[in-house]
XYZ file of C-alpha atoms in Angstrom:
587
model
C -7.368 -18.215 -12.879
C -4.777 -16.618 -15.427
C -1.529 -16.476 -14.053
C 0.509 -12.964 -14.187
C 4.143 -13.539 -15.093
C 7.418 -11.415 -16.647
C 7.587 -12.235 -20.083
C 10.821 -11.204 -22.319
C 9.441 -8.162 -23.337
C 6.019 -7.775 -21.908
C 4.073 -8.700 -18.764
C 1.733 -11.629 -19.567
C -1.732 -12.408 -18.300
C -2.959 -15.906 -19.205
C 0.020 -15.893 -22.082
C -1.844 -12.474 -23.347
C 0.346 -9.323 -23.309
C -0.631 -6.412 -20.593
C 0.434 -3.473 -20.158
C 0.255 -1.429 -17.190
C -1.132 2.075 -16.935
C -1.159 2.493 -13.404
C -1.618 5.495 -10.861
C -0.336 6.073 -7.675
C -2.975 6.581 -4.889
C -2.263 6.007 -1.504
C -5.034 4.440 0.712
C -3.752 6.203 3.796
C -4.008 9.786 2.300
C -7.329 9.292 1.318
C -10.814 9.167 3.534
C -12.041 5.600 3.033
C -15.620 6.860 1.968
C -13.967 8.724 -0.616
C -11.478 5.597 -2.143
C -14.740 4.810 -4.467
C -14.220 8.128 -6.200
C -10.806 8.443 -6.466
C -10.405 5.028 -8.060
C -13.084 6.055 -10.314
C -11.043 9.353 -11.282
C -8.206 6.856 -12.087
C -10.214 4.831 -14.454
C -11.599 7.464 -16.208
C -8.203 9.033 -16.426
C -7.364 6.072 -18.897
C -5.644 3.821 -15.975
C -5.980 0.054 -15.825
C -4.173 -0.284 -12.661
C -3.621 1.570 -9.062
C -0.529 1.443 -7.133
C -0.252 1.964 -3.450
C 2.498 2.245 -0.587
C 1.927 0.235 2.676
C 3.289 2.514 6.023
C 4.643 0.024 8.761
C 4.687 3.073 11.209
C 1.024 3.660 10.726
C -0.265 -0.016 11.352
C 2.183 -1.197 13.797
C 2.207 1.936 16.354
C 4.282 -0.357 19.021
C 5.993 -3.669 18.862
C 3.900 -6.335 17.830
C 0.434 -4.323 17.902
C -1.212 -4.556 14.485
C -3.498 -1.496 13.747
C -6.138 -2.047 11.263
C -3.684 -3.432 8.514
C -7.359 -4.522 7.102
C -7.506 -1.095 5.588
C -5.324 -2.350 3.011
C -7.411 -5.289 2.038
C -10.462 -3.120 2.178
C -8.510 -0.622 -0.324
C -7.515 -3.894 -2.632
C -11.320 -5.118 -2.897
C -12.232 -1.539 -3.899
C -9.523 -1.600 -6.524
C -10.887 -4.891 -7.887
C -14.578 -3.594 -7.737
C -13.433 -0.439 -9.566
C -12.106 -2.685 -12.514
C -8.357 -1.847 -11.750
C -5.151 -3.811 -11.122
C -3.137 -3.164 -8.192
C 0.748 -2.835 -7.238
C 1.409 -3.468 -3.634
C 4.439 -1.840 -2.218
C 4.680 -2.844 1.100
C 8.574 -1.955 1.979
C 9.667 -2.153 4.857
C 10.964 1.433 3.719
C 8.482 3.614 1.708
C 9.777 7.020 1.590
C 6.681 8.582 -0.125
C 7.219 12.016 1.806
C 6.080 10.180 5.026
C 7.018 10.277 8.145
C 10.160 8.230 8.774
C 9.867 6.701 5.439
C 7.554 4.219 6.942
C 9.717 2.806 9.135
C 8.626 2.516 12.911
C 10.279 5.159 15.245
C 10.167 2.359 18.227
C 12.546 0.350 15.850
C 14.813 2.992 14.334
C 15.404 4.898 17.745
C 16.596 1.638 18.902
C 18.611 0.315 15.894
C 20.057 3.551 14.174
C 22.000 2.923 11.065
C 21.229 -1.028 11.528
C 18.046 -0.549 10.141
C 17.473 -1.381 6.206
C 20.477 -3.979 6.192
C 20.997 -7.624 7.110
C 20.691 -6.814 11.013
C 19.047 -9.550 12.601
C 17.082 -7.702 14.964
C 16.158 -5.354 11.976
C 15.092 -8.535 9.523
C 13.200 -10.103 12.058
C 10.951 -7.063 12.740
C 10.629 -6.629 8.944
C 9.869 -10.341 8.447
C 6.849 -9.627 10.828
C 5.507 -6.696 9.097
C 5.622 -8.245 5.543
C 3.639 -11.281 7.341
C 0.926 -8.844 8.345
C 0.771 -7.592 4.602
C 0.689 -10.959 2.808
C -2.283 -11.461 5.250
C -4.358 -8.816 3.015
C -2.066 -9.297 -0.171
C -1.717 -13.640 -0.859
C -5.616 -14.087 -0.872
C -6.121 -11.377 -3.301
C -3.562 -12.109 -5.854
C -4.880 -12.074 -9.574
C -4.423 -15.898 -9.919
C -6.952 -16.283 -6.774
C -9.176 -13.664 -8.432
C -8.040 -10.234 -6.901
C -6.353 -7.399 -8.463
C -2.760 -7.460 -7.077
C -0.126 -8.420 -10.120
C 2.933 -6.872 -8.735
C 4.421 -6.677 -5.177
C 7.538 -4.349 -4.528
C 10.650 -5.333 -2.737
C 11.815 -2.496 -0.399
C 12.104 0.835 -2.445
C 14.620 2.823 -4.087
C 17.444 0.669 -2.069
C 19.910 1.355 -4.629
C 19.537 5.398 -3.443
C 20.443 4.223 0.380
C 22.540 1.033 0.773
C 24.037 -2.201 -1.281
C 23.302 -5.033 1.406
C 22.454 -7.579 -1.288
C 22.040 -10.341 2.030
C 19.092 -8.309 3.006
C 17.604 -7.686 -0.059
C 17.580 -11.680 -1.043
C 16.393 -12.147 3.001
C 13.188 -9.921 1.779
C 12.699 -11.940 -1.424
C 12.733 -15.141 0.535
C 10.463 -13.990 3.086
C 7.859 -13.010 0.655
C 7.579 -15.931 -1.621
C 7.390 -18.206 1.793
C 4.249 -16.214 2.860
C 2.564 -17.084 -0.438
C 3.336 -14.084 -3.099
C 3.266 -15.668 -6.436
C 2.730 -12.743 -8.627
C 5.867 -11.039 -9.757
C 8.384 -9.148 -7.386
C 10.029 -5.921 -8.643
C 12.420 -3.410 -7.390
C 12.333 0.365 -8.356
C 15.400 2.733 -8.525
C 16.534 5.830 -10.113
C 18.179 5.146 -13.961
C 21.941 5.180 -12.374
C 24.285 2.609 -12.270
C 25.127 2.578 -8.553
C 21.508 2.807 -7.749
C 20.684 -0.314 -10.283
C 23.535 -2.289 -9.115
C 22.806 -1.389 -5.505
C 19.235 -1.901 -5.600
C 18.261 -4.728 -7.298
C 17.858 -8.378 -6.525
C 17.813 -11.996 -8.212
C 14.214 -12.911 -8.145
C 12.446 -9.336 -8.781
C 12.123 -7.391 -12.008
C 14.286 -4.304 -12.281
C 12.557 -0.921 -12.915
C 13.174 2.472 -12.820
C 11.652 5.832 -11.480
C 12.401 9.214 -13.180
C 10.552 12.313 -14.308
C 12.067 12.886 -17.566
C 14.387 11.461 -19.874
C 12.699 8.105 -20.608
C 14.639 6.901 -23.734
C 18.080 7.152 -21.503
C 16.672 5.920 -18.355
C 15.373 2.916 -19.909
C 18.603 2.554 -21.793
C 20.114 2.728 -18.611
C 17.938 -0.049 -17.440
C 18.771 -2.349 -20.574
C 22.189 -2.146 -19.810
C 21.487 -3.392 -16.202
C 18.856 -5.809 -17.312
C 18.646 -7.207 -20.854
C 15.308 -9.027 -20.626
C 11.766 -8.432 -19.302
C 9.468 -5.896 -19.647
C 10.150 -2.305 -19.270
C 8.229 -0.282 -16.470
C 8.758 2.851 -15.102
C 7.501 2.476 -11.635
C 7.755 6.155 -10.622
C 6.862 8.851 -13.289
C 7.151 12.025 -11.249
C 4.462 14.192 -12.931
C 4.678 16.563 -10.138
C 6.505 17.337 -6.920
C 6.113 17.771 -2.951
C 5.750 21.094 -0.918
C 7.917 22.252 2.066
C 6.507 24.446 5.054
C 8.317 27.712 4.074
C 8.935 26.976 0.720
C 7.267 27.631 -2.877
C 4.424 25.598 -3.645
C 5.446 22.681 -6.106
C 3.984 22.891 -9.765
C 5.124 21.069 -13.086
C 3.736 22.057 -16.426
C 1.015 19.845 -17.349
C 2.155 20.383 -21.295
C 5.834 19.046 -20.186
C 4.684 16.122 -18.305
C 2.353 14.974 -20.742
C 4.965 15.055 -23.259
C 6.870 12.998 -20.982
C 4.392 10.448 -20.655
C 3.616 10.177 -24.443
C 7.584 9.251 -24.554
C 7.205 6.605 -21.937
C 4.132 5.057 -23.691
C 5.764 5.519 -27.125
C 8.980 3.082 -26.183
C 6.417 0.120 -25.045
C 6.653 0.643 -21.601
C 4.368 0.412 -18.425
C 3.991 3.460 -16.362
C 3.125 4.153 -12.857
C 2.175 7.948 -12.222
C 3.115 9.182 -9.297
C 0.905 10.559 -7.966
C -2.187 10.141 -9.819
C -4.255 11.717 -7.014
C -1.763 12.653 -3.633
C -4.392 13.164 -1.025
C -3.214 14.762 2.292
C -0.825 13.818 5.246
C -3.602 13.306 7.503
C -2.744 12.595 11.127
C 0.708 14.552 11.721
C 2.268 12.109 9.302
C 4.067 14.268 7.282
C 7.942 13.558 6.677
C 10.702 15.712 6.034
C 13.943 16.108 4.072
C 17.478 17.489 4.767
C 18.474 20.459 2.585
C 21.651 20.372 0.315
C 23.271 17.488 -1.078
C 25.254 15.968 1.944
C 21.776 15.775 3.747
C 23.452 17.836 6.615
C 21.325 21.164 5.792
C 18.234 22.324 8.254
C 14.927 20.303 8.195
C 13.002 20.708 5.434
C 9.549 19.131 6.699
C 6.547 18.780 4.150
C 3.075 20.107 4.314
C 0.080 18.408 5.517
C -1.177 18.759 1.714
C 0.125 15.968 -0.575
C -1.615 17.526 -3.646
C 1.884 17.067 -5.703
C 0.355 18.634 -8.286
C -1.563 15.443 -9.387
C -3.902 14.797 -12.459
C -6.547 14.613 -9.993
C -6.021 17.349 -7.033
C -6.208 17.105 -3.237
C -9.970 17.569 -3.504
C -10.403 14.540 -5.966
C -10.999 17.451 -8.981
C -9.971 16.838 -12.606
C -7.222 19.412 -13.582
C -5.632 20.464 -16.671
C -2.986 17.686 -16.552
C -5.603 15.204 -16.089
C -7.582 16.125 -19.435
C -4.014 16.290 -20.769
C -2.870 12.673 -19.809
C -6.834 11.324 -20.499
C -6.407 12.293 -24.052
C -3.059 10.488 -24.272
C -4.160 7.317 -22.325
C -7.480 7.129 -24.386
C -5.375 6.086 -27.229
C -4.000 2.890 -25.500
C -7.683 2.016 -24.075
C -9.369 -0.944 -24.520
C -12.717 0.903 -25.879
C -14.015 4.227 -24.730
C -12.892 5.525 -21.310
C -15.469 5.911 -18.507
C -17.082 9.010 -18.282
C -15.756 11.429 -15.134
C -17.183 10.539 -11.878
C -19.497 13.914 -10.623
C -17.383 15.820 -7.748
C -18.161 14.711 -3.924
C -20.750 17.429 -2.670
C -18.995 20.381 -0.760
C -20.106 22.127 2.296
C -23.411 24.021 1.735
C -22.518 27.215 3.485
C -19.636 28.829 5.243
C -19.611 27.928 9.093
C -17.288 29.920 12.047
C -16.474 27.659 15.190
C -15.823 29.707 18.274
C -13.732 27.908 20.799
C -15.538 27.803 24.007
C -13.321 25.656 26.161
C -9.529 25.785 26.882
C -6.664 24.064 28.595
C -2.918 24.910 29.165
C -0.868 22.890 27.573
C 0.944 21.581 31.134
C -2.308 20.551 31.915
C -2.813 18.481 28.977
C 0.339 16.907 29.320
C -0.201 15.870 33.068
C -3.644 14.595 31.874
C -2.633 12.810 28.686
C 0.843 12.443 28.313
C 2.954 9.643 29.603
C 4.966 9.255 32.790
C 7.705 11.533 33.533
C 11.464 10.634 33.416
C 14.045 12.169 35.513
C 17.693 11.333 34.811
C 21.121 13.449 33.989
C 20.460 13.606 29.933
C 17.297 14.254 27.684
C 15.674 11.410 26.428
C 14.622 11.328 22.838
C 11.237 11.147 21.542
C 11.768 7.510 20.831
C 13.085 6.846 24.227
C 9.841 8.419 25.588
C 7.618 6.241 23.156
C 6.437 9.361 21.118
C 6.109 8.752 17.324
C 4.141 12.097 16.629
C 3.470 14.803 19.118
C 5.089 17.249 21.736
C 7.572 16.351 24.228
C 8.208 18.692 27.608
C 11.709 18.978 29.000
C 12.402 20.622 32.423
C 15.592 21.597 33.330
C 16.932 22.619 36.916
C 19.963 24.917 35.804
C 22.087 24.822 39.363
C 23.340 27.903 41.080
C 23.789 30.582 42.794
C 25.766 31.760 39.683
C 25.922 34.946 37.609
C 24.173 34.851 34.017
C 25.857 32.820 31.267
C 24.707 31.881 27.596
C 22.267 29.175 27.425
C 22.138 26.991 24.519
C 20.379 23.903 23.316
C 22.455 21.355 21.463
C 21.313 18.595 19.091
C 17.805 20.387 18.922
C 15.086 18.626 16.674
C 13.039 20.177 15.729
C 11.366 23.537 16.944
C 11.070 24.366 20.754
C 9.385 26.937 22.944
C 11.666 27.885 25.443
C 10.608 29.436 29.300
C 12.946 30.316 31.904
C 10.919 30.352 35.243
C 7.711 30.194 33.407
C 8.596 33.629 31.500
C 8.572 32.629 27.693
C 11.838 33.704 26.338
C 12.537 32.098 22.591
C 11.276 30.138 19.646
C 13.973 28.057 18.466
C 14.908 25.485 15.716
C 17.343 23.535 14.215
C 18.648 26.495 11.782
C 21.503 27.299 14.131
C 23.227 24.394 16.351
C 23.595 24.473 19.299
C 20.405 27.040 19.305
C 20.979 30.239 21.625
C 18.059 31.032 24.537
C 19.944 33.882 25.793
C 21.606 35.004 28.921
C 20.444 32.970 32.437
C 21.403 33.276 35.686
C 20.919 30.178 38.151
C 19.334 28.992 40.098
C 16.576 28.443 37.171
C 14.145 26.142 35.430
C 14.271 25.889 31.903
C 11.416 24.393 30.304
C 11.803 23.427 26.532
C 8.480 22.111 24.654
C 9.764 20.598 21.868
C 7.947 19.315 18.743
C 8.851 16.928 15.815
C 8.052 18.461 12.437
C 8.240 14.747 10.839
C 11.171 12.454 10.550
C 13.452 12.442 7.535
C 11.895 10.076 4.805
C 14.826 10.227 2.457
C 18.784 9.787 2.449
C 21.614 8.924 5.054
C 19.548 10.814 7.970
C 16.663 8.559 7.720
C 15.415 7.260 11.460
C 17.500 10.045 13.016
C 16.045 10.643 16.646
C 13.775 13.440 17.499
C 13.565 15.934 20.497
C 16.754 17.502 22.652
C 19.340 14.982 21.192
C 22.472 16.626 22.631
C 21.478 18.329 25.711
C 21.032 22.035 27.257
C 24.665 24.346 27.736
C 25.138 26.682 30.552
C 27.998 28.633 29.283
C 30.048 25.604 28.143
C 28.962 23.073 30.710
C 25.949 20.315 30.523
C 23.068 20.963 32.830
C 22.328 17.507 34.277
C 19.151 17.386 35.675
C 16.074 17.116 33.484
C 12.587 15.787 33.503
C 10.933 14.909 30.465
C 7.464 13.657 29.115
C 5.759 13.004 25.890
C 2.267 13.844 24.566
C 1.337 11.312 21.700
C -0.738 12.889 18.789
C -3.070 9.757 19.452
C -3.718 10.427 22.969
C -6.041 13.054 22.437
C -8.357 10.352 19.961
C -8.332 7.566 22.996
C -11.932 7.147 24.539
C -12.716 9.183 27.506
C -9.431 12.003 26.703
C -11.381 14.809 26.618
C -13.339 14.138 30.035
C -9.631 13.868 31.250
C -8.906 17.527 30.597
C -9.859 19.978 33.116
C -11.496 22.828 30.780
C -11.770 26.643 31.306
C -13.470 29.617 29.694
C -11.494 30.035 26.036
C -11.733 33.580 27.073
C -9.225 32.947 29.766
C -6.789 31.726 27.515
C -5.521 35.259 26.112
C -3.870 33.531 23.210
C -2.052 31.155 25.081
C -0.679 27.692 23.802
C -2.748 24.909 24.860
C -5.878 22.825 23.630
C -8.890 24.761 22.383
C -12.375 22.933 21.718
C -14.782 24.387 19.793
C -18.510 23.323 17.998
C -20.300 24.276 15.208
C -23.670 23.423 13.483
C -23.480 22.128 9.930
C -26.481 22.361 7.659
C -25.411 20.661 4.324
C -22.100 18.739 5.123
C -19.689 18.146 2.262
C -15.906 18.707 1.530
C -14.326 21.902 3.108
C -11.335 23.692 4.039
C -10.571 24.752 7.907
C -8.692 28.208 8.148
C -7.139 29.361 11.149
C -6.397 33.017 10.959
C -3.738 34.183 13.341
C -3.047 31.215 14.768
C 0.706 30.188 14.661
C 1.536 26.062 14.707
C -0.539 23.174 15.628
C -2.981 20.149 14.697
C -6.691 20.051 14.392
C -9.151 17.754 14.986
C -12.425 17.641 13.597
C -14.992 15.162 15.165
C -12.137 13.110 16.426
C -10.388 12.857 12.389
C -6.656 14.334 13.076
C -6.613 16.560 9.669
C -2.695 17.380 10.055
C -0.701 20.161 11.153
C -1.076 24.041 10.153
C 1.719 26.681 10.547
C 1.322 30.092 9.610
C 4.688 29.920 7.911
C 2.812 29.056 4.806
C 2.739 28.316 1.530
C -0.318 26.045 3.060
C -3.043 28.135 4.344
C -6.226 26.164 4.903
C -6.603 22.239 5.789
C -8.824 19.756 3.621
C -11.530 18.841 5.385
C -13.265 15.446 4.068
C -16.639 15.546 3.558
C -17.304 12.374 5.488
C -15.535 13.777 8.544
C -18.481 16.381 8.894
C -21.868 15.494 10.014
C -25.201 17.322 10.002
C -25.694 19.320 13.273
C -23.154 19.691 15.910
C -19.476 19.168 14.887
C -16.602 19.175 17.487
C -13.168 20.568 16.343
C -9.917 20.490 18.545
C -6.871 22.819 18.160
C -3.528 21.764 19.886
C -2.078 25.404 19.237
C 1.907 24.918 20.096
C 2.670 29.068 20.262
C -0.091 31.407 20.345
C -3.970 31.142 19.560
C -5.064 33.902 17.000
C -8.738 35.102 16.169
C -11.585 33.444 18.180
C -13.014 32.087 14.767
C -12.314 29.167 13.022
C -13.613 29.496 9.713
C -14.689 26.287 7.744
C -15.714 26.839 4.018
C -17.026 24.892 1.066
C -14.061 23.394 -0.851
C -13.947 25.848 -3.787
């Protein structure tokens, strides 16, 4: 098989120049039965390559326990069948607006700022992770008949650190594992980023959304030879809960794409198709240039204003990009694939069963831990989900102000069984109100997504400070955690003691509903009047809903639905709304 190598000015396959026209499509953000369609959309847009990250935390949920890493291999096989080359970006850190930037919470909770450095414990774990990835990649490299042409080392490391020893260790490990295709790094086109994030043995590339000529000039000042490549051309952007829906003008983005290609560079369009943050895996940012501001969590949709939208449909941007890319194609472009089927008619699902949150926690949560200080989510082994803290305020004593210090991220607070406040990290410490002792204070805390970019990467979740009565810490707490995964375990629903939904009175808890479907296909789910929580359809977690907006409905991939009866679960953290859940055709 021909080798894919780095030449002086171009990538070479079997000695012939090749320009990579790539598009980002993350297999973990697209239902597997829709990969073929989405890859076909990339080919029809005029691309010859697909790029994907690989999220460590999704595939190693606990130390040494791998979960379906073969999914990556299946995706690479699907890319080859679609006639596409592939770029693999396994991190260890990926950013990607993904929870914790892809780093496992069980590792960052233990190591803190030691992650992404030469720290021996971190490097050993990262090397074990890369070995799992290599099992899927090495045999699928282009010189062995597969699609993989490039593998990335770390990700935008120059935006975070400067440990060149760490980067060299990753290069050495990938080569020792059998990766023979070129290695690359990708960084912003700034001096400190390029000097901090690049490493001998890997081709430097740059990421940007505009100013291609200036970006490549900066790259050339740092690296005199080698093909030019924009590994992330940001043609859109992401959206936060409570913010404005992100959008980028198609004409402006097309102009930048033309500039990149006119300079003879390879490109990876980020994103070509964004998909969805299924499973509650969406990440978060900290507001402000100093990264000390309030948390800004990502919505469940990762549409990204991409050329192929969340539902897999071509947009105006798709058509504009296709016109440009067709000029660089070998022959005519494939026809645009027909859209997947959509749900035939709207369906309303009415909850029939309900279980209070406390009983769900007792049935499916982890063991309760008692001590003087509140444990974090990481201490309790919770990556995604909720933690219940129960504090005993001593007494007798008169009423004093009660505060929560170091809250991450949102909490529903009750005193002696009566809900008194919903708190977030906009104010730290967060005020609950005046409380007299003796009293029991209960906090239900939810992580809204771990920070995925910047120096706050890996920060712990939960009550990371403590409960303060006046200015005195309350040193008596019991805590237990409920992982989202626990609701997907076999027999989980049988372990829950269900009551009639009519008895719920809009209270938080786990709701169970069913609906009959005739003509299954892509759909959207609306929850009018519900506040904040997660939804499962036939055991598949669609992700978080939140009445804060701007996202008002969740995408339901057609393959998740089935003809006949379908089961819906809703974990509501604040208060249930109208009795009906509306399932509508994807418009």
